[in-house]
mmCIF file of C-alpha atoms in Angstrom:
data_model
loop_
_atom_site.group_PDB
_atom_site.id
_atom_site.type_symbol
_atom_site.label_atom_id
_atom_site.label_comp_id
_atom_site.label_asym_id
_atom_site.label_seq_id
_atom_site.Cartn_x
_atom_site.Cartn_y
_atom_site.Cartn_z
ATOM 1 C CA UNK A 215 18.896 -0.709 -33.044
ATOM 2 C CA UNK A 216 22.711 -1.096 -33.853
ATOM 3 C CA UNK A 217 25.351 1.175 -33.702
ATOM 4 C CA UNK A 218 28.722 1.132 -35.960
ATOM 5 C CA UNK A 219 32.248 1.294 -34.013
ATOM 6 C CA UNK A 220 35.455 0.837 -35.095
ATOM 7 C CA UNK A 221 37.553 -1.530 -32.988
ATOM 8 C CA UNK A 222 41.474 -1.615 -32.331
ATOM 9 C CA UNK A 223 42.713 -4.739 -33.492
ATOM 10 C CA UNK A 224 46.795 -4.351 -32.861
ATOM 11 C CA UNK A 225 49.492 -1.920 -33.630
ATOM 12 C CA UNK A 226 49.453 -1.045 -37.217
ATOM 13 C CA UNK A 227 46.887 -3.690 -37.951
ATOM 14 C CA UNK A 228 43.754 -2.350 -39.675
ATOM 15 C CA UNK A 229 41.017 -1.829 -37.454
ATOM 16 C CA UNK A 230 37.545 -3.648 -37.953
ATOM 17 C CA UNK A 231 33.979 -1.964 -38.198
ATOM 18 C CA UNK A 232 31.661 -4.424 -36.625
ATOM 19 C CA UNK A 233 27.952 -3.343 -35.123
ATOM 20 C CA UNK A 234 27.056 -3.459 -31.816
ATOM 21 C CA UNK A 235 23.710 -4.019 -29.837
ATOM 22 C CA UNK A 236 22.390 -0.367 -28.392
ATOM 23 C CA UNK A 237 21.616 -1.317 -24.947
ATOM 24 C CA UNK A 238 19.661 0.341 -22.359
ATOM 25 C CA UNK A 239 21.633 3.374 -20.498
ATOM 26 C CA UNK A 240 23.347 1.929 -17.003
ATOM 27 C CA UNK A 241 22.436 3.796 -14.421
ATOM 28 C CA UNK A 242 24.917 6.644 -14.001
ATOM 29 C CA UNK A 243 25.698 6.941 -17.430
ATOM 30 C CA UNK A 244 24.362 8.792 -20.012
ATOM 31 C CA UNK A 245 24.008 7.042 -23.822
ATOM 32 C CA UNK A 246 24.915 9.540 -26.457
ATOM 33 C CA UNK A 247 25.109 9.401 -30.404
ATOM 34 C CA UNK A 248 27.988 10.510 -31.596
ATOM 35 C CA UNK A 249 28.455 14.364 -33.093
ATOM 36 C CA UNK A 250 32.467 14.282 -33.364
ATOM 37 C CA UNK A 251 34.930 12.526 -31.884
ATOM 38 C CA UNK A 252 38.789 13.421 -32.921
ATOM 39 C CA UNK A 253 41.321 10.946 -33.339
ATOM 40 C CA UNK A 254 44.446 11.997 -30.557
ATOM 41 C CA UNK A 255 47.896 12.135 -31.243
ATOM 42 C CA UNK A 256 47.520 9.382 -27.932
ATOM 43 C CA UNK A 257 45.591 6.875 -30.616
ATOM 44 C CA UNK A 258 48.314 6.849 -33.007
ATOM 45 C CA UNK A 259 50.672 6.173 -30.593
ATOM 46 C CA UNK A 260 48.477 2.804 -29.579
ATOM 47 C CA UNK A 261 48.511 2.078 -33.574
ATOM 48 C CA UNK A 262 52.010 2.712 -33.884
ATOM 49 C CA UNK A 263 53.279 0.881 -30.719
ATOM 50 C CA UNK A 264 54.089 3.863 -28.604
ATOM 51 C CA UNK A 265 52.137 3.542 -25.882
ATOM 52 C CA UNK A 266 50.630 0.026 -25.321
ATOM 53 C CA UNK A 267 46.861 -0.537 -24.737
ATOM 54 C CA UNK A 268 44.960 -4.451 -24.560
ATOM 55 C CA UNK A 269 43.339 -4.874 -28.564
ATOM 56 C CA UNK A 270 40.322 -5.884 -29.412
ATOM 57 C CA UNK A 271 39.107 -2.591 -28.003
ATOM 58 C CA UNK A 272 36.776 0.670 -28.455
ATOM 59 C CA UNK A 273 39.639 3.300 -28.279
ATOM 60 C CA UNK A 274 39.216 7.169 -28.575
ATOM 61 C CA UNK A 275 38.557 9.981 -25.610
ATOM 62 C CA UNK A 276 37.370 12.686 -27.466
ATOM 63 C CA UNK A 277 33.747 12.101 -27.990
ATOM 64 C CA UNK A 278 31.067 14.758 -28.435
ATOM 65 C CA UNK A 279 27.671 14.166 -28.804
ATOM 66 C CA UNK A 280 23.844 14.448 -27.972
ATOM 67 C CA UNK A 281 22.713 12.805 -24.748
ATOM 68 C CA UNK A 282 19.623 10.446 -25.741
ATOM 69 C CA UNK A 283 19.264 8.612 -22.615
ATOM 70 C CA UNK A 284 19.714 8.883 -19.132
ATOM 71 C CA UNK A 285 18.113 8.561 -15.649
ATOM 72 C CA UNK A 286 16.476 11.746 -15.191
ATOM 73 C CA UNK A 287 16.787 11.902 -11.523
ATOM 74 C CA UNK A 288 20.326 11.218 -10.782
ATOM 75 C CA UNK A 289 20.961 13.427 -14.039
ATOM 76 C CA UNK A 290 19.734 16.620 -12.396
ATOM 77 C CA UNK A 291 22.708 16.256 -10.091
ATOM 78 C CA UNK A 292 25.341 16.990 -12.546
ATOM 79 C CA UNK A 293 22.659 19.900 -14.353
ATOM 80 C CA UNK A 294 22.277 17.256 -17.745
ATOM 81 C CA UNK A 295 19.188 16.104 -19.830
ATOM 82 C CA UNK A 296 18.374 14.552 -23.161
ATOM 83 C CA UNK A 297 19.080 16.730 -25.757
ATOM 84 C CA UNK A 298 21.682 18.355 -24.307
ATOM 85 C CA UNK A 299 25.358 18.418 -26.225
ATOM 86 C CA UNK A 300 28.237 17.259 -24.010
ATOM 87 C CA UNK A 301 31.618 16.666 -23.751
ATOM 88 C CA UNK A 302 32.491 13.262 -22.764
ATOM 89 C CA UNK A 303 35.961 13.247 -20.243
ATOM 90 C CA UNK A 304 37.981 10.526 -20.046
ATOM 91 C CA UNK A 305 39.549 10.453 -16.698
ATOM 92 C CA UNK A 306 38.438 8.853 -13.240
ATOM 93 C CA UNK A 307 40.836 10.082 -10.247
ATOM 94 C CA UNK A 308 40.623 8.630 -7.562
ATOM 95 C CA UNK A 309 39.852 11.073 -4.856
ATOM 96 C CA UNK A 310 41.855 9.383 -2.083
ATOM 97 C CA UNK A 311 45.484 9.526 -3.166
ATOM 98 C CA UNK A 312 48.162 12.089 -2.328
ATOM 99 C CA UNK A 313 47.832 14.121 -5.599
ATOM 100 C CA UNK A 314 43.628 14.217 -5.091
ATOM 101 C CA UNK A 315 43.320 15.554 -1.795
ATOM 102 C CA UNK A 316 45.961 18.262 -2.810
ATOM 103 C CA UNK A 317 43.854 19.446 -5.858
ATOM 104 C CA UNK A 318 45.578 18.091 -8.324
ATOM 105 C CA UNK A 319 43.449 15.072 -9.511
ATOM 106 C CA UNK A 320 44.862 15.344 -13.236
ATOM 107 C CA UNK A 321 47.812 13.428 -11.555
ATOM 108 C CA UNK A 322 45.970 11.296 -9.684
ATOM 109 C CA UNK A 323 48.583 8.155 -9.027
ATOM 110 C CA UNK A 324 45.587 5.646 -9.526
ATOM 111 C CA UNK A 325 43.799 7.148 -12.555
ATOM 112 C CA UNK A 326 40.964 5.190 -14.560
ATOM 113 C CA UNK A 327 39.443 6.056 -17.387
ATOM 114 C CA UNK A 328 35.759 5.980 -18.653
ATOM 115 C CA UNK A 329 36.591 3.752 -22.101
ATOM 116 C CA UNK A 330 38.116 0.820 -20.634
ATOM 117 C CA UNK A 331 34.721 -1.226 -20.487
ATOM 118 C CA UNK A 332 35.354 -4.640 -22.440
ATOM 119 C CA UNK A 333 33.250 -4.932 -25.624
ATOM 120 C CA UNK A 334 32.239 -8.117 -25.326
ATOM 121 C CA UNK A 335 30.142 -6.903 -22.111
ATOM 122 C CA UNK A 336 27.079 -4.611 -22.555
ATOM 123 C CA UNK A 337 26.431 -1.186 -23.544
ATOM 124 C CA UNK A 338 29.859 -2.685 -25.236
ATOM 125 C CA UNK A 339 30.461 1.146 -26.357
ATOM 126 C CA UNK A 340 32.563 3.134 -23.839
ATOM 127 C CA UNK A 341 35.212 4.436 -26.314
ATOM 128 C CA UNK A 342 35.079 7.473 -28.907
ATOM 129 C CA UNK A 343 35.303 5.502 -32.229
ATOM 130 C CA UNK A 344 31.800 4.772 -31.954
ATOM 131 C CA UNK A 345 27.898 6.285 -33.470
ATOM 132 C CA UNK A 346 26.478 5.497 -29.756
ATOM 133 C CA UNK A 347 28.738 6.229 -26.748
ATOM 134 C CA UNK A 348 27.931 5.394 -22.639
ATOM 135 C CA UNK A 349 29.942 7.923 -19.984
ATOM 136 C CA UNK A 350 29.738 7.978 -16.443
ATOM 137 C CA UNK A 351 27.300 11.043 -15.831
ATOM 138 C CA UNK A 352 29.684 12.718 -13.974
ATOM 139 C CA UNK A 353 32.296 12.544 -16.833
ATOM 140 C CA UNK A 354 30.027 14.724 -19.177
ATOM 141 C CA UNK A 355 30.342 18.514 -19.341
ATOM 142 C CA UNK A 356 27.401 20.274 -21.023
ATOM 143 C CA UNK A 357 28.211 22.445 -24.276
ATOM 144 C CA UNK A 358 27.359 25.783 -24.050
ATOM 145 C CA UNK A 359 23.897 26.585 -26.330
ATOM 146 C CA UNK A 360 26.353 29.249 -28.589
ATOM 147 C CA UNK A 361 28.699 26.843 -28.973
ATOM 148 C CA UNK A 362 28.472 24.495 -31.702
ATOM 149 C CA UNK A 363 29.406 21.367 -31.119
ATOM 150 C CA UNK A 364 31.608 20.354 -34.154
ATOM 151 C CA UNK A 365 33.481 23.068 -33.109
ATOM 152 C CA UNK A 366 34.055 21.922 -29.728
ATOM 153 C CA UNK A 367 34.824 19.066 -31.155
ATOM 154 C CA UNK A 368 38.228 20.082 -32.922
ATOM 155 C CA UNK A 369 40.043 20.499 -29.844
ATOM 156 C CA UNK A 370 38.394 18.414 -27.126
ATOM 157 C CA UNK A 371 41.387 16.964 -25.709
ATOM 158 C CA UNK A 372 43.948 19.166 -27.102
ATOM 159 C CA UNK A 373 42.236 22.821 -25.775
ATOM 160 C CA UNK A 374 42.352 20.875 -22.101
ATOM 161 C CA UNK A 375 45.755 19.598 -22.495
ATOM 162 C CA UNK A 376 46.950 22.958 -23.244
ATOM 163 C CA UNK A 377 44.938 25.064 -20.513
ATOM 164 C CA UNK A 378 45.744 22.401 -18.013
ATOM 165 C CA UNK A 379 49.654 23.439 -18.358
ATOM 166 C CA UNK A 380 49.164 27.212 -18.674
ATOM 167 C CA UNK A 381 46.920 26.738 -15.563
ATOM 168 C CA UNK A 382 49.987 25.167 -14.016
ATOM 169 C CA UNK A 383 52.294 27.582 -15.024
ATOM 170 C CA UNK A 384 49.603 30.545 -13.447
ATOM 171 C CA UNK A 385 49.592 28.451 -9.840
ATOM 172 C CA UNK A 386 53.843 28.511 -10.240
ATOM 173 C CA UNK A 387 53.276 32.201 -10.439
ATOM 174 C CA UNK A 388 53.365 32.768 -14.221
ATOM 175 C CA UNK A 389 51.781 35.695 -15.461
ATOM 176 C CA UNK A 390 51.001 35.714 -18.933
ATOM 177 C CA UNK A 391 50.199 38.857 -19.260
ATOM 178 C CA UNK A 392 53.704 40.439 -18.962
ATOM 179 C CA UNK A 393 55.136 37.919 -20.881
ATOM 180 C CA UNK A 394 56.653 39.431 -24.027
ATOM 181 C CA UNK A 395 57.790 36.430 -26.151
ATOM 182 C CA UNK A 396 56.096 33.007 -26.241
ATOM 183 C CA UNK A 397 57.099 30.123 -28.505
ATOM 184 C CA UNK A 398 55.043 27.266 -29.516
ATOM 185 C CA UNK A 399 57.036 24.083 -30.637
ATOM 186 C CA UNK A 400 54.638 21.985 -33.250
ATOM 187 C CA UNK A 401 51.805 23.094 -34.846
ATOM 188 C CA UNK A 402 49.552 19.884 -34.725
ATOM 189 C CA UNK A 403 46.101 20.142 -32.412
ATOM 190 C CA UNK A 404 47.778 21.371 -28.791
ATOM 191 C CA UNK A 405 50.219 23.490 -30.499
ATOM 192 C CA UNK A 406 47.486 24.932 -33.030
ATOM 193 C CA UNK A 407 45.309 25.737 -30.075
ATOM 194 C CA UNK A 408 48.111 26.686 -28.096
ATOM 195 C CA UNK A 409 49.037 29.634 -30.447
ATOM 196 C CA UNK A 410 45.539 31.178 -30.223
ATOM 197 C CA UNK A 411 45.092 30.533 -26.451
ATOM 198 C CA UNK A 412 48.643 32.199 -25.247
ATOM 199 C CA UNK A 413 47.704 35.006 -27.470
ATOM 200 C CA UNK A 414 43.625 35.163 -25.387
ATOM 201 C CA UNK A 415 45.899 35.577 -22.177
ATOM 202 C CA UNK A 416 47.362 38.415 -22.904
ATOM 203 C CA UNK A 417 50.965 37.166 -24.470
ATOM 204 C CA UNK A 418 52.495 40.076 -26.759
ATOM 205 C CA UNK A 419 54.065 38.103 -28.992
ATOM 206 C CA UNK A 420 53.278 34.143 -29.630
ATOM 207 C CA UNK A 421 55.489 32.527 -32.442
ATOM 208 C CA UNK A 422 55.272 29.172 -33.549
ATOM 209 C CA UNK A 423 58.294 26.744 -34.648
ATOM 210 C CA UNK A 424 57.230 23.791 -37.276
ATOM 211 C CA UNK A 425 58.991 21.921 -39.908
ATOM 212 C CA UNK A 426 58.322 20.211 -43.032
ATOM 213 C CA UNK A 427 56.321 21.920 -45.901
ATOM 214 C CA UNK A 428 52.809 22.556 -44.554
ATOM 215 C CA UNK A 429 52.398 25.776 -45.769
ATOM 216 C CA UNK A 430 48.867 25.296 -44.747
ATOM 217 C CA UNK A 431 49.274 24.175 -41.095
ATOM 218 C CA UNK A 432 51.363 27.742 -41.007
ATOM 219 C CA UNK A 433 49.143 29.761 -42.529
ATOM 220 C CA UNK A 434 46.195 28.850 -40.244
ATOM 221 C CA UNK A 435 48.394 29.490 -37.254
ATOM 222 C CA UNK A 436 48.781 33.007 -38.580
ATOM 223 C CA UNK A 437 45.220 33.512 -38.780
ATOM 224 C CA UNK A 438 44.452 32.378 -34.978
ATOM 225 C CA UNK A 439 46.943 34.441 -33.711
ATOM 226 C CA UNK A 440 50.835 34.001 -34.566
ATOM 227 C CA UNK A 441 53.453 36.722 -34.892
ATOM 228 C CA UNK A 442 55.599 34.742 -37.193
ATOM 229 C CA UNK A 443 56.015 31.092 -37.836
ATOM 230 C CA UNK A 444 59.788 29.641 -37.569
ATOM 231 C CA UNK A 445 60.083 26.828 -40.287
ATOM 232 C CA UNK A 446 63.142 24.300 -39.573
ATOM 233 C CA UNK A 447 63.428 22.828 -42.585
ATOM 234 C CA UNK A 448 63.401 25.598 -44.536
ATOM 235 C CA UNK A 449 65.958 27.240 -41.698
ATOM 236 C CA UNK A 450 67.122 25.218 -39.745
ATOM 237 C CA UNK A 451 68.071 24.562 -36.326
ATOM 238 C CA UNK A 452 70.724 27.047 -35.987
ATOM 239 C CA UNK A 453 69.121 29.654 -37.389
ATOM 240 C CA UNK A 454 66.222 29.772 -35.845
ATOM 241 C CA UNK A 455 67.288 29.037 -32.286
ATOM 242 C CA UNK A 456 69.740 32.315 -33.218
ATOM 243 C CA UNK A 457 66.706 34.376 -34.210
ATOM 244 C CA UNK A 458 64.630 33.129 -30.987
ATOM 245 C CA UNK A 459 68.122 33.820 -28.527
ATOM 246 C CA UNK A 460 67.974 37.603 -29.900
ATOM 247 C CA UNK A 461 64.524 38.225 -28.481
ATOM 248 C CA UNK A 462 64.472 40.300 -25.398
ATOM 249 C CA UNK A 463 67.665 41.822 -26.338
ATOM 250 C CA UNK A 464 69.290 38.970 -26.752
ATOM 251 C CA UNK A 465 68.175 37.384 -23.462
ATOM 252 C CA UNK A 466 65.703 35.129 -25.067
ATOM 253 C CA UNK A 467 62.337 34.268 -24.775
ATOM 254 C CA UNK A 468 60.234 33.869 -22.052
ATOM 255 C CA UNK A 469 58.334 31.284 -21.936
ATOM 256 C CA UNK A 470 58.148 27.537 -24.881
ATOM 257 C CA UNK A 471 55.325 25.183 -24.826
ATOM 258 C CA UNK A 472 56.422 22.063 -26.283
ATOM 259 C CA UNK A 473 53.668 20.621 -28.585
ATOM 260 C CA UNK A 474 55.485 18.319 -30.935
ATOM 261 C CA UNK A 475 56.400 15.131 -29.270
ATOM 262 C CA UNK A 476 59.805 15.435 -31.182
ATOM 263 C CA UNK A 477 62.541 14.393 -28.697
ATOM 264 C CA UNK A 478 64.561 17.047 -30.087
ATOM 265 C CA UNK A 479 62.996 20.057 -29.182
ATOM 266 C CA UNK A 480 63.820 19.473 -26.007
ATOM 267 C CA UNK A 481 67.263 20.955 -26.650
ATOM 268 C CA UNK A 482 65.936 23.522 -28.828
ATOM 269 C CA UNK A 483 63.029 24.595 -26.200
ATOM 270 C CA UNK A 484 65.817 24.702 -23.113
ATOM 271 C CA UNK A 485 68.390 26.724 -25.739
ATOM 272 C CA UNK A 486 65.850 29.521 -26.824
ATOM 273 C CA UNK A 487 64.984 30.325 -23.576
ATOM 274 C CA UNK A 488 66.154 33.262 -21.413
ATOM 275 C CA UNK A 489 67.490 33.184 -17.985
ATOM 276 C CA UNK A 490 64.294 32.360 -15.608
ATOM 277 C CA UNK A 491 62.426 30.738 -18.531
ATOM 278 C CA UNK A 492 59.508 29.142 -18.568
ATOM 279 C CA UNK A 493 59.289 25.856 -20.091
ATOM 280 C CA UNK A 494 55.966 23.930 -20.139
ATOM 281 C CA UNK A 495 56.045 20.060 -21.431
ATOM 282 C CA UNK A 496 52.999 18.551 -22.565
ATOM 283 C CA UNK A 497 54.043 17.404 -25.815
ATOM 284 C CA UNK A 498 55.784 14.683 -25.249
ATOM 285 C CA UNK A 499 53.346 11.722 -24.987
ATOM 286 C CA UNK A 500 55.324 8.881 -26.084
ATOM 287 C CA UNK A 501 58.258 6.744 -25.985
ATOM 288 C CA UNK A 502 59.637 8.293 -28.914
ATOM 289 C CA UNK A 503 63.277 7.779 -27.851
ATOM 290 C CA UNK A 504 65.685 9.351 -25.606
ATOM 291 C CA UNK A 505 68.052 12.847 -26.332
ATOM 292 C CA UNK A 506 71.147 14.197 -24.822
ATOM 293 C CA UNK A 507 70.270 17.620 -23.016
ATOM 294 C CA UNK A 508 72.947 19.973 -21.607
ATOM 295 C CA UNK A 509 71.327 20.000 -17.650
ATOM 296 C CA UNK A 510 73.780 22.324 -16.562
ATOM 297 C CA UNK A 511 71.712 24.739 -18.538
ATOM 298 C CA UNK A 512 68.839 23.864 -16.268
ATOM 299 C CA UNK A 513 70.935 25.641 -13.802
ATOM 300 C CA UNK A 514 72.612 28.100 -15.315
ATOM 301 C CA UNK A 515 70.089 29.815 -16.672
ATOM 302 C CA UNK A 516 67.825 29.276 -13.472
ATOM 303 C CA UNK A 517 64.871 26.956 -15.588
ATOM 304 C CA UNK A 518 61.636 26.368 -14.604
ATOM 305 C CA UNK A 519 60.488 23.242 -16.176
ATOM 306 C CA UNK A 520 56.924 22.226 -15.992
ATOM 307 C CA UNK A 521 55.667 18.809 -17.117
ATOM 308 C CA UNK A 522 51.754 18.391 -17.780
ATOM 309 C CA UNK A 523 50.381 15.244 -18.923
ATOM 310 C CA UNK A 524 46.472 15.133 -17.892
ATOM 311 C CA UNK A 525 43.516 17.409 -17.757
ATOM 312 C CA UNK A 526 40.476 17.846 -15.404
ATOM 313 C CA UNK A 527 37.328 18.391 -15.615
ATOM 314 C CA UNK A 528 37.583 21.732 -14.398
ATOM 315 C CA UNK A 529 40.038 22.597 -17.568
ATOM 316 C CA UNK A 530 37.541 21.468 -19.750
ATOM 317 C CA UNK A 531 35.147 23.551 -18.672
ATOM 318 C CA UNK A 532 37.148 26.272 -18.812
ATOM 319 C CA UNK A 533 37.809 25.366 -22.381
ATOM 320 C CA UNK A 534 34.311 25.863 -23.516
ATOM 321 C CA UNK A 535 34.324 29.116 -21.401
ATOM 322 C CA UNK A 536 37.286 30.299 -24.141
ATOM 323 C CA UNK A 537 35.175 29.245 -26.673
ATOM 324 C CA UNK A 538 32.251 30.494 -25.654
ATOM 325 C CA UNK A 539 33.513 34.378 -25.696
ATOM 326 C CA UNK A 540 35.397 33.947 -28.842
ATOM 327 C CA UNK A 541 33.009 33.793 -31.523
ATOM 328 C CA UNK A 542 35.287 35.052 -33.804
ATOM 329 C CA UNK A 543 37.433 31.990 -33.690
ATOM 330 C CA UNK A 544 34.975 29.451 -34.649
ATOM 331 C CA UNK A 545 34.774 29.269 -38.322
ATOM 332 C CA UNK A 546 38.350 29.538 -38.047
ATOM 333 C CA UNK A 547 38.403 26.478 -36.092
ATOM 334 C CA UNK A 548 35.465 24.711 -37.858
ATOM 335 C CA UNK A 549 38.437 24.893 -40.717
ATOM 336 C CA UNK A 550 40.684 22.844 -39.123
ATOM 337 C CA UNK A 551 38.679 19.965 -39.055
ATOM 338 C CA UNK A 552 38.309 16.902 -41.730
ATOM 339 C CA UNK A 553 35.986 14.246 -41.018
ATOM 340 C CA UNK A 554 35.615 10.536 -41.913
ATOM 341 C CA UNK A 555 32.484 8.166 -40.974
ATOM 342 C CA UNK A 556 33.134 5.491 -38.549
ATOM 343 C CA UNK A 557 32.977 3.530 -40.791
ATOM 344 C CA UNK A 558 36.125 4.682 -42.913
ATOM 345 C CA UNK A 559 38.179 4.494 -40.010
ATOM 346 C CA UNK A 560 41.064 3.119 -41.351
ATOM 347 C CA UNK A 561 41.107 6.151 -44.239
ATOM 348 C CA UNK A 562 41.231 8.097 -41.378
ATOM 349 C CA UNK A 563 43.888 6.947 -38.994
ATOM 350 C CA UNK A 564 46.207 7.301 -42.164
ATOM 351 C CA UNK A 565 45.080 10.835 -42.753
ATOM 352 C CA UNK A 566 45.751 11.720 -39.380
ATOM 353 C CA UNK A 567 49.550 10.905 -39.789
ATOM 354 C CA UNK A 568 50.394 11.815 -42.876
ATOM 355 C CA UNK A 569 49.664 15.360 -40.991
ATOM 356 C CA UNK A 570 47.546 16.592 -44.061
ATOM 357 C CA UNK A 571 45.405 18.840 -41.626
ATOM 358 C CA UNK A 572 45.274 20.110 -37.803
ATOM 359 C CA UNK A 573 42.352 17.443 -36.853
ATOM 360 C CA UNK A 574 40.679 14.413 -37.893
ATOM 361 C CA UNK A 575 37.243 13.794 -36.840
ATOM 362 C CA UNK A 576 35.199 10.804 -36.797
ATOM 363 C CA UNK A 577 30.812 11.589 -37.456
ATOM 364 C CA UNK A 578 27.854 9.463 -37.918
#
């Protein structure tokens, strides 16, 4: 048997679909075929020489699928079998550094991750652009049975990446809850998800800032949950960050996720919010330039700036948990999705930026 992947040849280089042996399952890991697995905002930075990673490689982290092998024994450890529907998590902390044994592993100074395997070494298939995936058994988190699985799917990485820094903001002693005015910067996956997740916690208002023409991207945030949507083209900068400073009674608002990667925002995020702001920063993923910031705003206006950059497991789990008792968000999420076959890879890297749609998905 042979399974298709697509493989990472260089930054903006095409990447080449070439088939690959499917081995028997190490032990410890579980062999999967593949559901869904999204292409990241992190992969495009590889393709477009953002971030740097070693080509010719298996890339991808957001792989969802239906555990077909395993070792039965040492799988009744972590509560899996075949058949069941998992999530497959890319990150291995190390458990012995400053940041583990604190509880904060998503930092973890020494991090691996689970798709770094060469492919020229079998099971070869350790990354998400693949029909046949192998993850570390304790990497995989079951999907709940009312859950379907193209749904989790859509936001695999992004759902984490966004709890994770909300979780952070609840342990710096953020309560969402009597938060009156949130703002979401970008309206790609983690700020898509973002909007209807700040809303689930309780946030009385949750408006979303995006530019361009995507009347589309806007009008699906309004359906999972925004107030109003802020355009800056249409706008522009001044404008809005005016209409955002009048909120609160002209104090501001309370708390900005940044979601964009733009550089840019930056300013706008630390200008629209009030004294005592919150501002969380998971966003920006990239070396996508420096800005000039005003830091004596930082003080001023008494800031509390939160960077988030990983998840853990723990925050995907509690991303299913969101999914699982709201039902009434999954067609709307199923929506978001457009998928491409493994094999049209290249189709849909380009698809992915030319920012058509929320999510790109890869399936058999």
């Amino acid at each position: 048997m042979k399974a298709k992947a697509a493989v990472f040849m260089g930054v903006l280089k095409d990447f080449e679909v070439r088939e690959f042996e499917v081995t028997d399952c190490p032990r410890g890991y579980g062999q999967m075929e593949l559901i869904a697995s999204g292409i990241c905002g992190t992969d495009l930075h590889f393709h477009n020489g953002k971030l740097a990673i070693n080509p010719p490689t298996v890339i991808g982290h957001e792989f969802v699928g239906k555990i077909t092998d395993l070792d039965e024994e040492e799988a009744k450890k972590y509560g899996l079998a075949v058949g069941d529907n998992v999530i497959a998590d890319i990150a291995v902390p190390c458990g012995e550094c400053l940041l583990c044994k604190s509880g904060d592993d998503a930092n973890c100074v020494n991090m691996q991750v689970t798709n770094g395997g060469s492919i020229d070494v079998a099971p070869y298939l350790y990354g998400g652009y693949a029909e046949v995936n192998y993850t570390p058994l304790s990497n995989l988190v079951k999907i709940p049975s009312v859950v379907d699985p193209v749904v989790a799917a859509t936001f695999a990485c992004p759902g984490p990446t966004a709890i994770h820094a909300c979780e952070l903001a609840k342990k710096a002693g953020v309560d969402f809850e009597k938060i009156n005015v949130a703002v979401v910067q970008g309206l790609g996956p983690v700020g898509t998800f973002s909007v209807m997740y700040l809303k689930a916690l309780g946030v009385k208002k949750v408006y979303a800032i995006t530019a361009g023409n995507d009347t589309t991207r806007e009008n699906n945030a309004l359906k999972i949950g925004a107030d109003k949507i802020f355009n800056l083209s249409r706008e522009g900068v001044d404008t809005v960050t005016k209409a955002l400073q009048a909120e609160n009674d002209g104090l501001g608002v309370d708390l900005c996720i940044e979601c964009s990667g733009a550089p840019a925002a930056v300013v706008q995020g630390m200008d629209i919010l009030r004294n005592r702001g919150v501002y969380l920063v998971p966003g920006q993923y990239s070396a996508s330039g420096g800005i000039e910031i005003q830091p004596q705003l930082i003080t001023f206006k008494a800031l509390h700036i939160i960077g988030s950059s990983q998840y853990s497991m723990c925050d995907v789990r509690t991303y299913l948990d969101f999914l699982s008792v709201h039902s009434e968000l999954h067609e709307k999420i199923r929506n978001l999705g457009t998928k491409f076959k493994v094999s049209e890879i290249n189709e849909a890297i380009a698809y992915a930026k030319s920012g058509k749609n929320v999510k790109t998905l890869l399936v058999k």
